[in-house]
Short mmCIF file of C-alpha atoms in Angstrom, two decimals:
data_model
loop_
_atom_site.label_atom_id
_atom_site.label_comp_id
_atom_site.label_asym_id
_atom_site.label_seq_id
_atom_site.Cartn_x
_atom_site.Cartn_y
_atom_site.Cartn_z
CA LEU A 254 257.29 59.52 -44.42
CA THR A 255 255.00 57.53 -46.75
CA PHE A 256 255.97 54.08 -48.01
CA ALA A 257 254.37 50.81 -49.55
CA ILE A 258 254.34 47.77 -47.28
CA PRO A 259 254.80 44.63 -49.36
CA SER A 260 252.58 41.77 -49.38
CA ALA A 261 252.93 38.94 -47.00
CA PRO A 262 254.63 35.71 -48.10
CA SER A 263 251.43 33.70 -46.92
CA SER A 264 247.81 34.71 -46.15
CA SER A 265 247.77 34.10 -42.57
CA ALA A 266 248.02 36.42 -39.62
CA ALA A 267 251.73 37.64 -38.79
CA ALA A 268 253.76 40.36 -36.81
CA VAL A 269 256.78 41.95 -38.51
CA ALA A 270 259.24 44.62 -37.24
CA LEU A 271 259.70 47.56 -39.43
CA ARG A 272 263.45 49.23 -39.72
CA LEU A 273 263.98 52.63 -40.97
CA HIS A 274 267.47 53.11 -42.74
CA LEU A 275 269.05 56.27 -42.52
CA PRO A 276 272.37 57.41 -44.03
CA THR A 277 274.21 56.94 -40.80
CA THR A 278 272.07 54.59 -38.73
CA SER A 279 269.01 52.45 -38.73
CA LEU A 280 265.80 52.64 -36.44
CA VAL A 281 263.59 49.69 -35.58
CA LEU A 282 259.81 51.31 -35.11
CA PRO A 283 258.66 50.74 -31.51
CA ARG A 284 255.59 48.92 -32.60
CA ASP A 285 255.24 45.95 -34.62
CA PHE A 286 253.56 46.08 -37.96
CA LYS A 287 250.77 43.28 -38.07
CA TYR A 288 249.78 41.47 -41.33
CA LEU A 289 245.92 40.34 -40.88
CA ALA A 290 244.70 37.02 -41.99
CA ARG A 291 243.37 37.42 -45.75
CA LYS A 292 239.42 36.98 -45.74
CA LYS A 293 238.30 34.73 -48.75
CA ALA A 294 237.09 36.82 -51.66
CA VAL A 295 233.61 36.06 -52.96
CA VAL A 296 231.37 37.13 -55.53
CA LEU A 297 228.21 38.41 -54.10
CA GLN A 298 225.83 38.58 -56.90
CA VAL A 299 225.47 38.38 -60.70
CA SER A 300 222.57 40.60 -62.14
CA PRO A 301 220.66 39.75 -64.12
CA ALA A 302 221.48 36.28 -63.14
CA ARG A 303 220.11 34.87 -66.37
CA ALA A 304 221.35 35.82 -70.20
CA SER A 305 220.56 34.64 -73.58
CA ILE A 306 222.84 32.90 -75.71
CA ARG A 307 221.81 34.75 -78.83
CA ALA A 308 222.40 38.39 -77.79
CA SER A 309 225.04 40.04 -75.41
CA THR A 310 223.83 41.94 -72.55
CA THR A 311 225.45 43.76 -69.87
CA ALA A 312 225.73 41.89 -66.40
CA ARG A 313 227.02 43.49 -63.16
CA ILE A 314 229.18 41.21 -61.13
CA ALA A 315 229.48 42.28 -57.15
CA VAL A 316 232.56 41.09 -55.41
CA SER A 317 234.05 41.53 -51.83
CA ASN A 318 237.13 41.18 -50.02
CA LEU A 319 239.16 41.40 -53.03
CA PRO A 320 241.84 44.07 -53.96
CA GLY A 321 240.36 47.00 -55.79
CA THR A 322 241.19 48.86 -58.84
CA ASP A 323 239.68 51.88 -61.02
CA SER A 324 241.09 50.41 -64.29
CA PRO A 325 238.78 47.77 -66.04
CA ASP A 326 242.54 46.68 -67.96
CA ASP A 327 243.40 45.29 -64.36
CA VAL A 328 240.68 42.73 -64.27
CA SER A 329 239.56 39.46 -65.83
CA VAL A 330 236.10 37.65 -65.61
CA GLU A 331 235.94 34.19 -66.56
CA VAL A 332 232.94 31.90 -67.10
CA VAL A 333 233.82 28.32 -66.64
CA TRP A 334 231.16 25.29 -67.86
CA PRO A 335 230.66 22.32 -65.75
CA ASP A 336 232.82 20.54 -68.39
CA GLY A 337 235.81 22.46 -67.59
CA SER A 338 235.81 24.62 -70.75
CA SER A 339 235.67 28.29 -70.35
CA ARG A 340 235.63 31.84 -71.86
CA TYR A 341 236.97 35.18 -70.78
CA LEU A 342 234.26 38.12 -70.96
CA ALA A 343 234.69 41.69 -72.33
CA ILE A 344 235.23 44.25 -69.47
CA LEU A 345 232.92 47.42 -69.72
CA SER A 346 233.74 49.18 -66.42
CA VAL A 347 234.71 48.70 -62.86
CA ALA A 348 233.58 50.93 -59.85
CA ARG A 349 234.59 50.75 -56.12
CA ALA A 350 231.76 50.79 -53.49
CA ASN A 351 233.64 53.43 -51.22
CA PRO A 352 235.82 55.75 -53.60
CA LEU A 353 237.51 57.19 -50.39
CA LYS A 354 239.41 53.99 -49.54
CA GLN A 355 242.91 53.47 -51.32
CA VAL A 356 242.42 51.86 -54.73
CA TYR A 357 244.13 48.44 -54.19
CA GLU A 358 242.80 48.18 -50.86
CA VAL A 359 240.75 44.86 -50.05
CA GLN A 360 237.09 46.10 -50.46
CA ASP A 361 233.64 45.68 -52.16
CA TRP A 362 233.28 46.54 -55.89
CA TRP A 363 231.89 45.76 -58.94
CA VAL A 364 232.75 44.98 -62.64
CA ASP A 365 230.40 45.27 -65.55
CA VAL A 366 230.89 42.55 -68.38
CA ALA A 367 229.01 41.78 -71.66
CA THR A 368 227.62 38.24 -71.33
CA PRO A 369 228.77 35.39 -73.73
CA VAL A 370 227.18 34.70 -77.25
CA ASP A 371 226.83 31.35 -78.88
CA ALA A 372 228.42 32.02 -82.46
CA ASP A 373 225.82 29.24 -83.96
CA PRO A 374 223.16 28.72 -81.37
CA ASP A 375 221.50 26.25 -83.96
CA ASP A 376 224.03 23.74 -84.00
CA LEU A 377 224.65 20.57 -81.98
CA VAL A 378 226.78 21.92 -79.50
CA SER A 379 225.47 24.65 -77.18
CA ILE A 380 226.53 26.84 -74.38
CA GLU A 381 223.38 26.91 -72.52
CA GLY A 382 223.35 26.10 -68.69
CA GLY A 383 224.76 27.40 -65.50
CA VAL A 384 228.31 28.56 -65.43
CA THR A 385 230.82 29.40 -62.77
CA VAL A 386 231.75 33.21 -62.70
CA ARG A 387 235.29 33.96 -61.66
CA VAL A 388 236.93 37.55 -61.41
CA VAL A 389 240.55 38.21 -60.64
CA ASN A 390 242.58 41.54 -60.30
CA GLN A 391 245.17 40.82 -62.39
CA LEU A 392 247.99 42.82 -60.37
CA PHE A 393 247.64 40.42 -57.47
CA GLY A 394 248.12 37.22 -59.46
CA ASP A 395 245.81 34.33 -60.72
CA GLU A 396 245.70 32.68 -57.51
CA TYR A 397 243.88 35.48 -55.77
CA PHE A 398 240.41 35.34 -57.32
CA ALA A 399 236.65 35.50 -56.29
CA GLU A 400 234.13 33.16 -57.62
CA LEU A 401 230.32 32.02 -57.51
CA LEU A 402 229.39 28.51 -58.68
CA GLN A 403 226.35 28.51 -60.75
CA GLY A 404 226.81 32.16 -60.84
CA LEU A 405 225.19 32.87 -64.55
CA ALA A 406 222.45 30.83 -66.41
CA LEU A 407 222.62 31.05 -70.12
CA TYR A 408 219.54 30.00 -71.97
CA ASP A 409 218.21 30.06 -75.60
CA ASP A 410 215.57 32.65 -75.69
CA ALA A 411 214.39 31.23 -79.01
CA LEU A 412 213.30 27.98 -77.36
CA PRO A 413 210.33 27.60 -75.02
CA GLN A 414 211.09 28.67 -71.34
CA VAL A 415 209.63 27.70 -68.21
CA THR A 416 209.00 31.24 -66.33
CA ARG A 417 207.28 30.13 -63.11
CA VAL A 418 206.39 27.09 -61.02
CA ALA A 419 203.66 27.64 -58.67
CA GLY A 420 202.61 24.94 -55.87
CA PRO A 421 200.52 25.19 -52.85
CA ASP A 422 203.19 26.22 -50.69
CA GLY A 423 204.80 29.02 -52.85
CA SER A 424 206.24 29.45 -56.05
CA GLY A 425 209.56 30.37 -57.93
CA PRO A 426 210.98 31.07 -61.30
CA THR A 427 212.13 27.42 -62.07
CA SER A 428 210.87 25.30 -58.96
CA ALA A 429 208.53 25.26 -56.09
CA ALA A 430 208.38 23.27 -52.88
CA VAL A 431 205.43 20.82 -52.27
CA PRO A 432 204.66 18.49 -49.33
CA MET A 433 205.78 14.73 -49.61
CA SER A 434 202.82 13.50 -47.95
CA THR A 435 200.33 14.26 -50.05
CA SER A 436 199.76 14.82 -54.03
CA SER A 437 199.86 18.47 -55.15
CA GLU A 438 198.65 20.50 -57.96
CA LEU A 439 201.32 22.62 -59.91
CA THR A 440 200.83 25.40 -62.23
CA ILE A 441 203.76 25.61 -64.95
CA SER A 442 204.08 28.76 -66.70
CA ILE A 443 205.93 28.58 -70.06
CA MET A 444 206.94 31.28 -72.50
CA LYS A 445 207.18 30.55 -76.34
CA ALA A 446 205.71 27.21 -76.21
CA PRO A 447 203.45 25.72 -78.91
CA LYS A 448 199.67 26.20 -78.20
CA ASP A 449 198.93 22.26 -78.04
CA VAL A 450 201.02 21.27 -75.04
CA ALA A 451 200.28 18.17 -73.29
CA ALA A 452 201.71 17.53 -69.62
CA ALA A 453 203.56 14.35 -69.24
#
């Protein structure tokens, strides 16, 4: 006998009795069925983590503890700017980390999306900046989602870009740690900058 277990009315743990109804009688199964507390769904990574606003590219979003799917039509991905404005992205494909699991089981999976493009990147309003990435399996409702704050950085690759900052204690793509007790020399690498750049 195979049957589907309905979702629990809340995300907390609970034990319920299962009753099997037959034409002439009903049986209570001897062991309780236990709903486990729902783990928080999260976006693990967006790769690449930066995208140009002038040309769309493919970004892969890895999620965990979210019901899986094999259909891109089940998924919505929204990017949200700090001012609250948002945009839904085109879904290219989805894949589950472990195809042997049941399709809609809570699991790890990823979704490929097309990054957003600024329709007029040279006007006064730009979509540049860090955005929150939110992933929803629409079959389970919008209230059950995974997100990553500042998960994707949008930039204008026609403008000068800081590509690396190096200091005495290490380096990074946009920042570097320096000691507070003494002055330090920093090396800042800039792409597409005019030749006569002066530090200020």
